[in-house]
Amino acid sequence: MLITFEGIDGAGKSTQVMKLKRHLQERGREVLALREPGGTPVAEEIRELLLESRNDITPVGELLLFAASRAELVQQVIRPALESGSDVILDRFFDSTTAYQGYGRGLDLGMLAEINRIASCGLVPDVTFYLDLTPEDALMRKFSEKSLPLTFDSGELDRMENSGLDFYRRVREGYHAISGKNPERVVMIDALLSPAEIQRRIMESLDALCTKTG
Ligand SMILES: Nc1ncnc2c1ncn2[C@@H]1O[C@H](COP(=O)(O)OP(=O)(O)O)[C@@H](O)[C@H]1O
Ligand SMILES: [Mg+2]
């Protein structure tokens, strides 16, 4: 089974990926948890390119580098793992491209759909857990993570440029649109729930899915 996690930074994806991996392993499943970009020698080099010279890459160039890295990972790692009967959990997949590059940066959604299809070699997740969080709540999590004091009138929030906040608002709207268009695949979960409750809902969905598909 291919399971993907989506949501803005701070939504709790990594937390749930770890929990789910452990849980499925305890049930005796073979589980591979992966994060993009990277995961093959070439994809790792692309990752370094994206991280190192990030500022010099145009949006379209960035899009295609992510796509190239994804194509490598799908063909060399994800597909073989699924074929051998493993479960694969991905911390972000093509919905991130649609939400960030499409809704966030304004690239053409039709073009993105085509590139996503090519990059993922037609592979579609069995289920996608979208952890829904407002950018404001994500910011507060970040502040509390670093134990920084956060007050709305002290200027701490203002420092995050408004355009930054607007960008994440568009990304979140994008995720809502994706969820609305793919109700059979995407499960939206309120990211403000406790980690344990989120995990419970994830397992509930997976059990229902397994019953349905046998
Ligand atoms: N359900 C939750 N409720 C409150 N805090 C959470 C929850 N899930 C994760 N966190 C905390 O929020 C921060 C971001 O979580 P993380 O899993 O790294 O998110 P992501 O991978 O989506 O960026 C971490 O400090 C984590 O401990
Ligand atoms: Mg993470």
mmCIF file of C-alpha atoms and ligand atoms in Angstrom:
data_model
loop_
_atom_site.group_PDB
_atom_site.id
_atom_site.type_symbol
_atom_site.label_atom_id
_atom_site.label_comp_id
_atom_site.label_asym_id
_atom_site.label_seq_id
_atom_site.Cartn_x
_atom_site.Cartn_y
_atom_site.Cartn_z
ATOM 1 C CA MET A 1 0.000 0.000 0.000
ATOM 2 C CA LEU A 2 1.233 3.513 -0.828
ATOM 3 C CA ILE A 3 0.389 6.007 1.906
ATOM 4 C CA THR A 4 1.260 9.698 1.621
ATOM 5 C CA PHE A 5 1.216 12.554 4.119
ATOM 6 C CA GLU A 6 0.555 16.148 3.168
ATOM 7 C CA GLY A 7 0.229 19.491 4.910
ATOM 8 C CA ILE A 8 2.177 22.677 5.510
ATOM 9 C CA ASP A 9 5.378 22.662 7.576
ATOM 10 C CA GLY A 10 4.596 22.069 11.215
ATOM 11 C CA ALA A 11 1.340 20.199 10.553
ATOM 12 C CA GLY A 12 2.720 17.020 12.102
ATOM 13 C CA LYS A 13 3.583 14.907 9.051
ATOM 14 C CA SER A 14 6.943 13.611 10.288
ATOM 15 C CA THR A 15 5.438 12.827 13.694
ATOM 16 C CA GLN A 16 2.676 10.724 12.142
ATOM 17 C CA VAL A 17 4.951 9.058 9.571
ATOM 18 C CA MET A 18 7.117 7.774 12.439
ATOM 19 C CA LYS A 19 4.126 6.592 14.466
ATOM 20 C CA LEU A 20 2.513 4.864 11.503
ATOM 21 C CA LYS A 21 5.755 3.187 10.460
ATOM 22 C CA ARG A 22 6.225 1.771 13.953
ATOM 23 C CA HIS A 23 2.605 0.687 14.170
ATOM 24 C CA LEU A 24 2.606 -1.144 10.833
ATOM 25 C CA GLN A 25 5.927 -2.797 11.671
ATOM 26 C CA GLU A 26 4.461 -4.035 14.947
ATOM 27 C CA ARG A 27 1.741 -5.647 12.864
ATOM 28 C CA GLY A 28 4.473 -7.500 10.997
ATOM 29 C CA ARG A 29 4.445 -5.377 7.850
ATOM 30 C CA GLU A 30 7.547 -4.489 5.865
ATOM 31 C CA VAL A 31 7.556 -0.676 5.814
ATOM 32 C CA LEU A 32 9.607 1.876 3.932
ATOM 33 C CA ALA A 33 9.281 5.523 4.969
ATOM 34 C CA LEU A 34 10.715 8.074 2.548
ATOM 35 C CA ARG A 35 11.067 11.799 2.143
ATOM 36 C CA GLU A 36 11.443 13.774 -1.075
ATOM 37 C CA PRO A 37 13.638 14.910 -2.705
ATOM 38 C CA GLY A 38 16.282 12.202 -2.449
ATOM 39 C CA GLY A 39 16.412 8.474 -1.867
ATOM 40 C CA THR A 40 18.583 7.372 -4.804
ATOM 41 C CA PRO A 41 22.148 8.491 -5.668
ATOM 42 C CA VAL A 42 20.940 10.776 -8.466
ATOM 43 C CA ALA A 43 17.968 12.028 -6.464
ATOM 44 C CA GLU A 44 20.305 12.843 -3.554
ATOM 45 C CA GLU A 45 22.460 14.940 -5.905
ATOM 46 C CA ILE A 46 19.348 16.744 -7.088
ATOM 47 C CA ARG A 47 18.445 17.307 -3.427
ATOM 48 C CA GLU A 48 21.811 18.998 -2.871
ATOM 49 C CA LEU A 49 21.295 21.125 -5.968
ATOM 50 C CA LEU A 50 17.890 22.228 -4.704
ATOM 51 C CA LEU A 51 19.176 23.003 -1.224
ATOM 52 C CA GLU A 52 22.497 24.610 -2.151
ATOM 53 C CA SER A 53 21.625 26.928 -4.998
ATOM 54 C CA ARG A 54 17.991 27.347 -4.105
ATOM 55 C CA ASN A 55 17.963 31.073 -4.736
ATOM 56 C CA ASP A 56 19.326 30.805 -8.258
ATOM 57 C CA ILE A 57 16.701 28.347 -9.477
ATOM 58 C CA THR A 58 13.635 29.584 -11.339
ATOM 59 C CA PRO A 59 10.208 28.225 -10.318
ATOM 60 C CA VAL A 60 10.003 26.072 -13.460
ATOM 61 C CA GLY A 61 13.562 24.821 -13.000
ATOM 62 C CA GLU A 62 12.770 23.935 -9.401
ATOM 63 C CA LEU A 63 9.598 22.168 -10.487
ATOM 64 C CA LEU A 64 11.465 20.019 -13.004
ATOM 65 C CA LEU A 65 14.270 19.174 -10.590
ATOM 66 C CA PHE A 66 11.703 17.982 -8.047
ATOM 67 C CA ALA A 67 10.029 16.023 -10.845
ATOM 68 C CA ALA A 68 13.306 14.411 -11.903
ATOM 69 C CA SER A 69 14.094 13.421 -8.335
ATOM 70 C CA ARG A 70 10.584 11.966 -7.941
ATOM 71 C CA ALA A 71 10.858 9.950 -11.158
ATOM 72 C CA GLU A 72 14.092 8.369 -9.903
ATOM 73 C CA LEU A 73 12.604 7.557 -6.516
ATOM 74 C CA VAL A 74 9.405 6.083 -7.961
ATOM 75 C CA GLN A 75 11.114 3.840 -10.495
ATOM 76 C CA GLN A 76 14.122 2.770 -8.469
ATOM 77 C CA VAL A 77 12.735 2.533 -4.945
ATOM 78 C CA ILE A 78 8.967 2.961 -4.500
ATOM 79 C CA ARG A 79 7.717 0.676 -7.283
ATOM 80 C CA PRO A 80 10.106 -2.189 -6.470
ATOM 81 C CA ALA A 81 9.206 -1.933 -2.756
ATOM 82 C CA LEU A 82 5.461 -2.016 -3.494
ATOM 83 C CA GLU A 83 5.951 -4.948 -5.866
ATOM 84 C CA SER A 84 7.790 -6.875 -3.157
ATOM 85 C CA GLY A 85 4.773 -6.392 -0.878
ATOM 86 C CA SER A 86 6.112 -3.601 1.347
ATOM 87 C CA ASP A 87 4.064 -0.657 2.485
ATOM 88 C CA VAL A 88 5.560 2.681 1.466
ATOM 89 C CA ILE A 89 4.922 5.853 3.461
ATOM 90 C CA LEU A 90 5.832 9.155 1.828
ATOM 91 C CA ASP A 91 6.336 12.433 3.659
ATOM 92 C CA ARG A 92 4.950 14.570 0.787
ATOM 93 C CA PHE A 93 4.300 13.504 -2.820
ATOM 94 C CA PHE A 94 2.772 15.131 -5.895
ATOM 95 C CA ASP A 95 -0.015 16.889 -3.989
ATOM 96 C CA SER A 96 2.726 19.097 -2.508
ATOM 97 C CA THR A 97 3.692 20.152 -6.040
ATOM 98 C CA THR A 98 0.097 21.058 -6.813
ATOM 99 C CA ALA A 99 -0.404 22.922 -3.526
ATOM 100 C CA TYR A 100 2.926 24.797 -3.388
ATOM 101 C CA GLN A 101 3.901 25.374 -7.023
ATOM 102 C CA GLY A 102 0.333 25.550 -8.314
ATOM 103 C CA TYR A 103 -1.827 27.241 -5.713
ATOM 104 C CA GLY A 104 1.085 28.861 -3.836
ATOM 105 C CA ARG A 105 3.277 30.115 -6.684
ATOM 106 C CA GLY A 106 0.606 30.304 -9.361
ATOM 107 C CA LEU A 107 2.023 27.881 -11.951
ATOM 108 C CA ASP A 108 -0.552 26.476 -14.363
ATOM 109 C CA LEU A 109 -2.499 23.631 -12.732
ATOM 110 C CA GLY A 110 -3.016 21.718 -16.001
ATOM 111 C CA MET A 111 0.707 21.771 -16.713
ATOM 112 C CA LEU A 112 1.435 20.640 -13.149
ATOM 113 C CA ALA A 113 -1.024 17.749 -13.402
ATOM 114 C CA GLU A 114 0.778 16.531 -16.510
ATOM 115 C CA ILE A 115 4.240 16.887 -14.959
ATOM 116 C CA ASN A 116 3.024 15.171 -11.783
ATOM 117 C CA ARG A 117 1.717 12.257 -13.835
ATOM 118 C CA ILE A 118 5.009 11.936 -15.713
ATOM 119 C CA ALA A 119 7.178 12.304 -12.595
ATOM 120 C CA SER A 120 5.244 9.760 -10.568
ATOM 121 C CA CYS A 121 5.054 7.396 -13.563
ATOM 122 C CA GLY A 122 1.295 7.194 -13.100
ATOM 123 C CA LEU A 123 1.620 6.002 -9.508
ATOM 124 C CA VAL A 124 -1.203 7.303 -7.291
ATOM 125 C CA PRO A 125 -1.315 6.867 -3.491
ATOM 126 C CA ASP A 126 -3.871 4.407 -2.096
ATOM 127 C CA VAL A 127 -4.561 6.963 0.589
ATOM 128 C CA THR A 128 -3.337 10.462 1.425
ATOM 129 C CA PHE A 129 -3.584 11.890 4.918
ATOM 130 C CA TYR A 130 -3.791 15.656 4.748
ATOM 131 C CA LEU A 131 -3.106 17.274 8.122
ATOM 132 C CA ASP A 132 -4.946 20.581 8.083
ATOM 133 C CA LEU A 133 -3.408 23.497 9.969
ATOM 134 C CA THR A 134 -3.690 27.276 9.541
ATOM 135 C CA PRO A 135 -0.406 29.071 8.773
ATOM 136 C CA GLU A 136 -0.929 31.054 11.997
ATOM 137 C CA ASP A 137 -1.124 27.874 14.075
ATOM 138 C CA ALA A 138 1.900 26.481 12.229
ATOM 139 C CA LEU A 139 3.815 29.614 13.146
ATOM 140 C CA MET A 140 2.807 29.334 16.775
ATOM 141 C CA ARG A 141 4.026 25.744 16.811
ATOM 142 C CA LYS A 142 7.340 26.854 15.430
ATOM 143 C CA PHE A 143 7.666 29.504 18.108
ATOM 144 C CA SER A 144 6.768 27.151 20.931
ATOM 145 C CA GLU A 145 9.189 24.564 19.502
ATOM 146 C CA LYS A 146 12.016 27.061 19.930
ATOM 147 C CA SER A 147 10.555 28.214 23.253
ATOM 148 C CA LEU A 148 10.321 31.737 21.915
ATOM 149 C CA PRO A 149 7.781 34.028 23.492
ATOM 150 C CA LEU A 150 4.961 34.797 21.105
ATOM 151 C CA THR A 151 2.702 37.745 21.473
ATOM 152 C CA PHE A 152 0.648 39.106 18.642
ATOM 153 C CA ASP A 153 1.452 42.743 19.412
ATOM 154 C CA SER A 154 5.169 42.411 20.112
ATOM 155 C CA GLY A 155 6.041 42.257 16.435
ATOM 156 C CA GLU A 156 7.024 38.579 16.488
ATOM 157 C CA LEU A 157 4.274 37.663 14.052
ATOM 158 C CA ASP A 158 4.823 40.737 11.885
ATOM 159 C CA ARG A 159 8.354 39.651 11.183
ATOM 160 C CA MET A 160 6.981 36.820 9.157
ATOM 161 C CA GLU A 161 6.347 38.844 6.043
ATOM 162 C CA ASN A 162 2.700 39.117 5.221
ATOM 163 C CA SER A 163 3.357 37.790 1.733
ATOM 164 C CA GLY A 164 4.815 34.706 3.441
ATOM 165 C CA LEU A 165 1.630 34.222 5.382
ATOM 166 C CA ASP A 166 -0.433 34.842 2.240
ATOM 167 C CA PHE A 167 1.619 32.243 0.395
ATOM 168 C CA TYR A 168 0.842 29.609 3.032
ATOM 169 C CA ARG A 169 -2.814 30.614 3.038
ATOM 170 C CA ARG A 170 -2.935 29.913 -0.710
ATOM 171 C CA VAL A 171 -1.138 26.603 -0.173
ATOM 172 C CA ARG A 172 -3.732 25.637 2.425
ATOM 173 C CA GLU A 173 -6.558 26.611 0.062
ATOM 174 C CA GLY A 174 -4.829 24.431 -2.516
ATOM 175 C CA TYR A 175 -4.850 21.479 -0.159
ATOM 176 C CA HIS A 176 -8.553 22.047 0.486
ATOM 177 C CA ALA A 177 -9.209 22.081 -3.266
ATOM 178 C CA ILE A 178 -7.175 18.884 -3.732
ATOM 179 C CA SER A 179 -9.103 17.209 -0.894
ATOM 180 C CA GLY A 180 -12.414 18.302 -2.420
ATOM 181 C CA LYS A 181 -11.478 16.935 -5.842
ATOM 182 C CA ASN A 182 -10.176 13.594 -4.528
ATOM 183 C CA PRO A 183 -12.545 12.503 -1.751
ATOM 184 C CA GLU A 184 -11.924 8.804 -2.493
ATOM 185 C CA ARG A 185 -8.207 9.203 -1.799
ATOM 186 C CA VAL A 186 -7.620 12.142 0.531
ATOM 187 C CA VAL A 187 -8.501 12.020 4.224
ATOM 188 C CA MET A 188 -8.412 15.451 5.840
ATOM 189 C CA ILE A 189 -7.574 15.494 9.545
ATOM 190 C CA ASP A 190 -7.561 18.478 11.897
ATOM 191 C CA ALA A 191 -3.879 18.888 12.800
ATOM 192 C CA LEU A 192 -4.799 20.565 16.104
ATOM 193 C CA LEU A 193 -5.996 17.230 17.487
ATOM 194 C CA SER A 194 -3.561 15.395 19.743
ATOM 195 C CA PRO A 195 -0.935 13.228 18.007
ATOM 196 C CA ALA A 196 -2.560 10.144 19.549
ATOM 197 C CA GLU A 197 -6.030 11.060 18.266
ATOM 198 C CA ILE A 198 -4.648 11.785 14.790
ATOM 199 C CA GLN A 199 -2.944 8.409 14.789
ATOM 200 C CA ARG A 200 -6.171 6.734 15.897
ATOM 201 C CA ARG A 201 -8.041 8.299 12.968
ATOM 202 C CA ILE A 202 -5.313 7.286 10.554
ATOM 203 C CA MET A 203 -5.457 3.657 11.704
ATOM 204 C CA GLU A 204 -9.259 3.736 11.529
ATOM 205 C CA SER A 205 -9.093 4.901 7.891
ATOM 206 C CA LEU A 206 -6.462 2.335 6.998
ATOM 207 C CA ASP A 207 -8.440 -0.500 8.593
ATOM 208 C CA ALA A 208 -11.560 0.578 6.690
ATOM 209 C CA LEU A 209 -9.532 0.711 3.474
ATOM 210 C CA CYS A 210 -8.073 -2.762 4.050
ATOM 211 C CA THR A 211 -11.538 -4.192 4.702
ATOM 212 C CA LYS A 212 -12.825 -2.589 1.498
ATOM 213 C CA THR A 213 -9.937 -3.729 -0.719
ATOM 214 C CA GLY A 214 -9.492 -7.084 1.018
HETATM 215 N N1 LIG B 1 -0.915 16.809 16.839
HETATM 216 C C1 LIG B 1 0.008 17.650 17.318
HETATM 217 N N2 LIG B 1 -0.305 18.541 18.262
HETATM 218 C C2 LIG B 1 0.621 19.400 18.744
HETATM 219 N N3 LIG B 1 1.914 19.434 18.351
HETATM 220 C C3 LIG B 1 2.294 18.561 17.399
HETATM 221 C C4 LIG B 1 1.367 17.625 16.837
HETATM 222 N N4 LIG B 1 2.030 16.872 15.910
HETATM 223 C C5 LIG B 1 3.288 17.330 15.899
HETATM 224 N N5 LIG B 1 3.461 18.336 16.780
HETATM 225 C C6 LIG B 1 4.682 19.118 17.025
HETATM 226 O O1 LIG B 1 4.700 20.126 16.011
HETATM 227 C C7 LIG B 1 6.017 20.270 15.473
HETATM 228 C C8 LIG B 1 6.006 19.940 13.988
HETATM 229 O O2 LIG B 1 5.712 18.551 13.807
HETATM 230 P P1 LIG B 1 6.305 17.727 12.566
HETATM 231 O O3 LIG B 1 5.832 16.334 12.721
HETATM 232 O O4 LIG B 1 7.772 17.943 12.465
HETATM 233 O O5 LIG B 1 5.550 18.452 11.369
HETATM 234 P P2 LIG B 1 5.906 18.444 9.808
HETATM 235 O O6 LIG B 1 6.725 17.231 9.521
HETATM 236 O O7 LIG B 1 4.561 18.412 9.149
HETATM 237 O O8 LIG B 1 6.616 19.720 9.542
HETATM 238 C C9 LIG B 1 6.905 19.342 16.299
HETATM 239 O O9 LIG B 1 7.455 20.111 17.345
HETATM 240 C C10 LIG B 1 5.942 18.320 16.843
HETATM 241 O O10 LIG B 1 6.391 17.769 18.048
HETATM 242 MG MG MG B 2 8.547 17.019 8.554
#
